[in-house]
Tab-separated table of C-alpha atoms and ligand atoms in Angstrom:
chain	number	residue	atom	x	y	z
R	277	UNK	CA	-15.500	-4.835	-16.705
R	278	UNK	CA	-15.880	-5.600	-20.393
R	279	UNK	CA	-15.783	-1.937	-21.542
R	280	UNK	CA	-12.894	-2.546	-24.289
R	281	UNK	CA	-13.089	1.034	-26.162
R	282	UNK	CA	-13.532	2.812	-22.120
R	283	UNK	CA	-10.161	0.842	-20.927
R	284	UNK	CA	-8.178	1.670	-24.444
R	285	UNK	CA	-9.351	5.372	-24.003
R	286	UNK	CA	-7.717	5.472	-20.262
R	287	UNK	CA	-4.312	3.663	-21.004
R	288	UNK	CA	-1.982	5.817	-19.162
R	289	UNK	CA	1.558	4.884	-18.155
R	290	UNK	CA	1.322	5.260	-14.382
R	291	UNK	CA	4.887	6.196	-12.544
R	292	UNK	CA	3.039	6.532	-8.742
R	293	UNK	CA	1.699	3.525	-7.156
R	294	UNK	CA	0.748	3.590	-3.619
R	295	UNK	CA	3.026	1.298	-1.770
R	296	UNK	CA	0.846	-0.331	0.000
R	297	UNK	CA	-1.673	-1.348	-3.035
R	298	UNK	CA	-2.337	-5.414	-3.598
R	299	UNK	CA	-1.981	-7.217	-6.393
R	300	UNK	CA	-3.824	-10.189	-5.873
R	301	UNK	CA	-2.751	-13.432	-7.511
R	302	UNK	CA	-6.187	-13.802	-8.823
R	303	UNK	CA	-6.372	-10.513	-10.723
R	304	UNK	CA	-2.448	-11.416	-11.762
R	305	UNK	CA	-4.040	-15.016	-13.196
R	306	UNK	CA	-6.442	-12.907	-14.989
R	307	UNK	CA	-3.901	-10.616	-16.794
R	308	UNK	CA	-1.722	-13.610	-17.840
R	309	UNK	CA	-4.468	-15.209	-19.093
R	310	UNK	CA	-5.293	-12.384	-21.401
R	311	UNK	CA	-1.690	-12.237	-22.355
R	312	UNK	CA	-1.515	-15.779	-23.378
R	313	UNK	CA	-4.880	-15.192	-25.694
R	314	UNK	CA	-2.473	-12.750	-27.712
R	315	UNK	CA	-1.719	-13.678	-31.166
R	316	UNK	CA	1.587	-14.773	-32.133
R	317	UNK	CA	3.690	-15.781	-35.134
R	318	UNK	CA	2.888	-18.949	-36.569
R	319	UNK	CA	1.163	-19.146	-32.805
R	320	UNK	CA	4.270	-20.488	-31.459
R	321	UNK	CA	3.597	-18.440	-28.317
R	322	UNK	CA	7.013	-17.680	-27.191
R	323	UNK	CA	6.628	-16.090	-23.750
R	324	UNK	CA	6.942	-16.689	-20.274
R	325	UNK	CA	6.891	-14.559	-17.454
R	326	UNK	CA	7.872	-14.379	-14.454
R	327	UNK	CA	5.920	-12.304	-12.031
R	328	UNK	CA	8.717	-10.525	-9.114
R	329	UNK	CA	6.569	-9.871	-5.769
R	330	UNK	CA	9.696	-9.774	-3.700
R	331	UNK	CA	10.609	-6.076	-2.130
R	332	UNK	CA	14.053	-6.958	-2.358
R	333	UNK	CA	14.204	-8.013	-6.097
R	334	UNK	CA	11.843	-5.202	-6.751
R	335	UNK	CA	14.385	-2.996	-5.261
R	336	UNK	CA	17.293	-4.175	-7.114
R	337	UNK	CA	15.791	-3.519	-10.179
R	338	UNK	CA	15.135	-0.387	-9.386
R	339	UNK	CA	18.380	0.510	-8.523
R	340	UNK	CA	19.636	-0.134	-12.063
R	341	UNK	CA	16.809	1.809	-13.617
R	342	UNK	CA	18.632	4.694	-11.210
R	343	UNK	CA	22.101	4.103	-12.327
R	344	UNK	CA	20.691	4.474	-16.258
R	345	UNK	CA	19.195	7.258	-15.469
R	346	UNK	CA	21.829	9.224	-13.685
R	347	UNK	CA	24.549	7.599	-16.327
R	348	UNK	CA	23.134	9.788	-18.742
R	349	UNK	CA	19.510	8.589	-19.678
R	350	UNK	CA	17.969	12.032	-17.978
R	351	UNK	CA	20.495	14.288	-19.816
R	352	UNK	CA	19.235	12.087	-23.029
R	353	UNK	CA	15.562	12.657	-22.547
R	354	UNK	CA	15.862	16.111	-21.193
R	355	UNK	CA	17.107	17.126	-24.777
R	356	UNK	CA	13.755	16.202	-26.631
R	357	UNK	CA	10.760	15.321	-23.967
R	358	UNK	CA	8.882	18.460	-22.194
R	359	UNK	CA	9.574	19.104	-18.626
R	360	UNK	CA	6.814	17.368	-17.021
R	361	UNK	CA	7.439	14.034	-18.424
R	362	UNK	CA	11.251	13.929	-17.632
R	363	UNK	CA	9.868	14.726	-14.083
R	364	UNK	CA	7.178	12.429	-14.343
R	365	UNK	CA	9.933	10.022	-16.150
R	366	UNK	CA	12.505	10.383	-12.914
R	367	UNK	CA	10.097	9.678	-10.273
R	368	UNK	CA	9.787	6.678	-11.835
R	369	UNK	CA	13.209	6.154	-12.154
R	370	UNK	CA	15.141	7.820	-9.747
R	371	UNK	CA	13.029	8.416	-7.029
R	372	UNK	CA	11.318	5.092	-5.878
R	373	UNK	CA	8.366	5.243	-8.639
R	374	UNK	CA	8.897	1.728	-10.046
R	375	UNK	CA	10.243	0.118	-7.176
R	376	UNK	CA	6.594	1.025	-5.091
R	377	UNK	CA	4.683	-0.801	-7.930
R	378	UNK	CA	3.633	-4.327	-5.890
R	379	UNK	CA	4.242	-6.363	-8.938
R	380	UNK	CA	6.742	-6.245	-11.734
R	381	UNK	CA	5.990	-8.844	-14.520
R	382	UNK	CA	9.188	-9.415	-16.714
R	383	UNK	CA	8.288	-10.425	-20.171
R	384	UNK	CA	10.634	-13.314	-21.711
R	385	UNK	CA	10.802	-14.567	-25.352
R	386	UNK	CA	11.720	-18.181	-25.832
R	387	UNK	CA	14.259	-17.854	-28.676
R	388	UNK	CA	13.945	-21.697	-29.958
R	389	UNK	CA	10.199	-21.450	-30.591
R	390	UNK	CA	10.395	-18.441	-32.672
R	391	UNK	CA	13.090	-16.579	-35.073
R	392	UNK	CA	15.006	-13.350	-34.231
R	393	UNK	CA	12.900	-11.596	-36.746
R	394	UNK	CA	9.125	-12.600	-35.109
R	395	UNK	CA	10.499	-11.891	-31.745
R	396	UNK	CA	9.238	-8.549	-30.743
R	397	UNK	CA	6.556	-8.779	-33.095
R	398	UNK	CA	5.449	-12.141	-31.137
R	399	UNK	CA	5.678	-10.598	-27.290
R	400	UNK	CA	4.277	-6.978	-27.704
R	401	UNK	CA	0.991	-7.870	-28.576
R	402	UNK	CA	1.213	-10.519	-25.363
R	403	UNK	CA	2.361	-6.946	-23.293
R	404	UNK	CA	-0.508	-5.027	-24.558
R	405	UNK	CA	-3.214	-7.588	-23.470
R	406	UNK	CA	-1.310	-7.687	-20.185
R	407	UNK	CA	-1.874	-3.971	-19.896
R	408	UNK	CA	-5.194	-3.674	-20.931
R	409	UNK	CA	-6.331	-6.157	-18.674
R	410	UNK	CA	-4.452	-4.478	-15.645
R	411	UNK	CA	-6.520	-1.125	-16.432
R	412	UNK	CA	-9.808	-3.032	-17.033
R	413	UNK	CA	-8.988	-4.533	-13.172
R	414	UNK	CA	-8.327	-1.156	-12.078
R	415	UNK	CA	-4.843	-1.052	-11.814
R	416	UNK	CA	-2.249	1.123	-12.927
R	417	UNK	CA	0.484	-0.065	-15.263
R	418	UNK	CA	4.012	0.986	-17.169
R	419	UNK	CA	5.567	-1.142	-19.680
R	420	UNK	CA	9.055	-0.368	-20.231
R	421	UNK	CA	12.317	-2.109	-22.528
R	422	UNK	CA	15.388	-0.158	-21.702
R	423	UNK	CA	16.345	-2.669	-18.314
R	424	UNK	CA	16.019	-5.736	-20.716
R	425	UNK	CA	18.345	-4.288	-23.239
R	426	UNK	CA	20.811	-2.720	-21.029
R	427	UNK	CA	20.395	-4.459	-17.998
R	428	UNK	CA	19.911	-7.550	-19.503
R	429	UNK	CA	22.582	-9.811	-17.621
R	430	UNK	CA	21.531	-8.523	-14.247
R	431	UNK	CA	18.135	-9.283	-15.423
R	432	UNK	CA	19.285	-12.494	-16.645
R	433	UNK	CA	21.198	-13.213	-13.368
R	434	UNK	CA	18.409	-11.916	-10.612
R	435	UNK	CA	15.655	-14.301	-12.443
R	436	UNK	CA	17.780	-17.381	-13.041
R	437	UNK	CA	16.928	-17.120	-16.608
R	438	UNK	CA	17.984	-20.268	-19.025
R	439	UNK	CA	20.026	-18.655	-22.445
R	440	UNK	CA	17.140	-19.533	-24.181
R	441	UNK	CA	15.098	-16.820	-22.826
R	442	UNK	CA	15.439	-13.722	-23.473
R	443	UNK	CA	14.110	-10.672	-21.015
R	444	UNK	CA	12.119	-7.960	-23.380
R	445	UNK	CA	9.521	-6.136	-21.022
R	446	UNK	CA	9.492	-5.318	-17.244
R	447	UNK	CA	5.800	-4.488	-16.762
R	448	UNK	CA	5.302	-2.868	-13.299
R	449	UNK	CA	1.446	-3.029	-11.956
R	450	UNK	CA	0.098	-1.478	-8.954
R	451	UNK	CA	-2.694	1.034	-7.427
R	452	UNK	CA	-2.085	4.405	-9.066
R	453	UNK	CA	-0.882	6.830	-5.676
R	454	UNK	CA	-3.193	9.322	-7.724
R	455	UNK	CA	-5.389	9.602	-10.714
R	456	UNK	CA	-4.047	10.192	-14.158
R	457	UNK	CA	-5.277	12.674	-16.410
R	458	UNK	CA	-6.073	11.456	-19.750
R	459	UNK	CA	-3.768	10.704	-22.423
R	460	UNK	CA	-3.072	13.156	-25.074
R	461	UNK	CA	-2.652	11.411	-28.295
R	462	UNK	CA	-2.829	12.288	-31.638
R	463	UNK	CA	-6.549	11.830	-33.610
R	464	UNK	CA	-6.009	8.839	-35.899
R	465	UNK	CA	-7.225	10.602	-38.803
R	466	UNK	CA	-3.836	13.041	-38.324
R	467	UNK	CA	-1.635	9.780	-38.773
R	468	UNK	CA	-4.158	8.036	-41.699
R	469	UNK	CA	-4.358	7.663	-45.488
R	470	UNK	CA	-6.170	6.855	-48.071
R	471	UNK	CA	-5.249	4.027	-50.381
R	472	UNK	CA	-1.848	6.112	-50.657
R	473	UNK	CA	0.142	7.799	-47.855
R	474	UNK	CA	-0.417	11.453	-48.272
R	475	UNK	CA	-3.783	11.364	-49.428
R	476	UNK	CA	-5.807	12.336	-46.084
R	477	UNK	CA	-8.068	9.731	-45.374
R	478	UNK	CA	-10.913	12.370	-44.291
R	479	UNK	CA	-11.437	15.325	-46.185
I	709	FMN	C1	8.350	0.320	-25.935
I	709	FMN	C2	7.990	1.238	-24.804
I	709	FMN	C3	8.938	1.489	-23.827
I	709	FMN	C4	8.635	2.339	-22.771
I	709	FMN	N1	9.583	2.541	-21.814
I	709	FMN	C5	9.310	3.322	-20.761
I	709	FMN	C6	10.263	3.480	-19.731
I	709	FMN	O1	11.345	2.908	-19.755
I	709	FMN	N2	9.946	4.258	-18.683
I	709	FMN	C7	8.753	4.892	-18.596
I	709	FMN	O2	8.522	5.584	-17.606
I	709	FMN	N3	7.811	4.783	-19.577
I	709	FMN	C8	8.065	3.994	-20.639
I	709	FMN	N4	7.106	3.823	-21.624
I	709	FMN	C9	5.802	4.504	-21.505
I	709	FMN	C10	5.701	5.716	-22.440
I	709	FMN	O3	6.528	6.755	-21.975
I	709	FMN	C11	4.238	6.192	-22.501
I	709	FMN	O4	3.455	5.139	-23.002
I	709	FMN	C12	4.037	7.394	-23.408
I	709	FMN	O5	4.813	8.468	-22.970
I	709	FMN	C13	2.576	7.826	-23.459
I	709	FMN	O6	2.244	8.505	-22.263
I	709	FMN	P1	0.965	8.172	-21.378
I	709	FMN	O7	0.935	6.706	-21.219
I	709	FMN	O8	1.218	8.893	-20.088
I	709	FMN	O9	-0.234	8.703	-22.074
I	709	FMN	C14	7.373	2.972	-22.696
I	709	FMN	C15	6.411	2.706	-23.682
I	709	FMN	C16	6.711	1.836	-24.717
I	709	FMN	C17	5.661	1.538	-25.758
C-alpha cells in the first residue's frame, strides 16, 4: 500500500483472472471510494456504479462482448494490433476472459448533473482512480468502452438503468490467473515539448 509511482508503473490491462479469485466488498468499498475522490467538472460528480457480482449477468455480458467480436471487431483489430494482443484481446473476449473476472463495475454518467461536453471528461478520471486502487489492492483490472457504446440498450436493459444514466465503462476486476509482464509504453520525453510542440523538451 501507498506506493503511488510502484502501482502507476504496473498498470497492466489483465484479460486472465482466476475464476475462483474474491473480490471482497471491503476492498470493492475501497476502490469506489477512491473513485468518488476523482475530480470532476464543476465537481458535479456525475457517476454511479453499479457493481455486477452475479455469474449469470456476468455471463450475459460476456456473450455480447463475443458477438462484437466475431461480428467483425477481430477482423478490425487484426488489421492494425500485433498478434499477441489480438490473442491476448480474444481471450478476453471470445473465450471466457472477461466473464471469469469476479466483479464487473459498470461506470454510469448522470446526464442532468453534467453537460454532453464534460461527460467523458467527468467519469474517466473517476475510472482511473478505480483502477489504480484495484492494482494497489492487488488485483487485476481492464477498463473497456466498446459494450457501453454498442451494447448500450442491453446494458441499459440488464441493469435497470433510468434514461438519465448513461453506461460509459465496464471495469472487470479480479485475481490475475497469471502475472503480467510489464507494460511497454512510450518514455514521456518521446511524446513532450518544450514551450512549442516540436521543440524536444530534453535535448
Ligand atoms: C478507453 C479504453 C478502452 C479500452 N477497451 C478495451 C477493450 O474493450 N478490451 C480490452 O481488452 N482492453 C481494452 N482497453 C485496454 C487497452 O487495450 C490497454 O490499456 C492497452 O493496450 C495497454 O496495454 P497494457 O495495459 O497491457 O499495458 C481499453 C483501454 C482504454 C483506455
Amino acid at each position: 500500500m501507498g506506493d503511488l509511482f510502484g502501482v502507476i508503473g504496473a498498470q497492466r490491462a489483465c484479460r486472465r483472472f482466476d475464476p475462483d479469485g474474491e473480490v471482497s466488498d471491503e476492498d470493492l468499498g475501497r476502490m469506489l471510494e477512491a473513485a468518488v475522490h476523482a475530480p470532476s467538472a464543476e465537481n458535479t460528480q456525475p457517476w454511479a456504479f453499479v457493481v455486477v457480482r452475479d455469474a449469470e449477468a456476468r455471463a450475459e455480458l460476456a456473450a455480447w462482448w463475443t458477438e462484437m467480436w466475431n461480428a467483425g471487431g477481430k477482423d478490425l483489430v487484426r488489421q492494425t494490433l500485433e498478434k499477441s494482443l489480438v490473442d491476448d484481446l480474444e481471450h478476453g473476449f471470445a473465450r471466457g476472459g472477461l466473464a471469469a473476472a469476479t466483479v464487473v463495475v459498470v461506470v454510469c454518467a448522470d446526464t442532468e448533473k453534467v453537460h454532453d461536453v464534460y461527460l467523458a471528461a467527468s467519469i474517466y478520471p473517476a475510472v482511473q482512480n478505480l483502477l489504480l486502487a484495484a492494482g494497489d489492492l492487488g488485483y487485476g483490472s481492464l477498463l473497456t468502452t466498446g459494450l457501453t457504446l454498442f451494447g448500450v440498450d442491453g446494458v441499459r436493459q440488464r441493469l435497470a438503468l433510468p434514461d438519465t444514466m448513461t453506461p460509459m465503462a465496464a471495469v472487470y476486476i479480479g485475481r490475475p490467473a497469471r502475472a503480467l509482464a510489464k507494460p511497454r509504453r512510450n518514455p514521456a520525453a518521446s511524446v513532450t515539448y518544450r514551450e512549442q510542440f516540436g521543440t524536444p523538451w530534453r535535448t
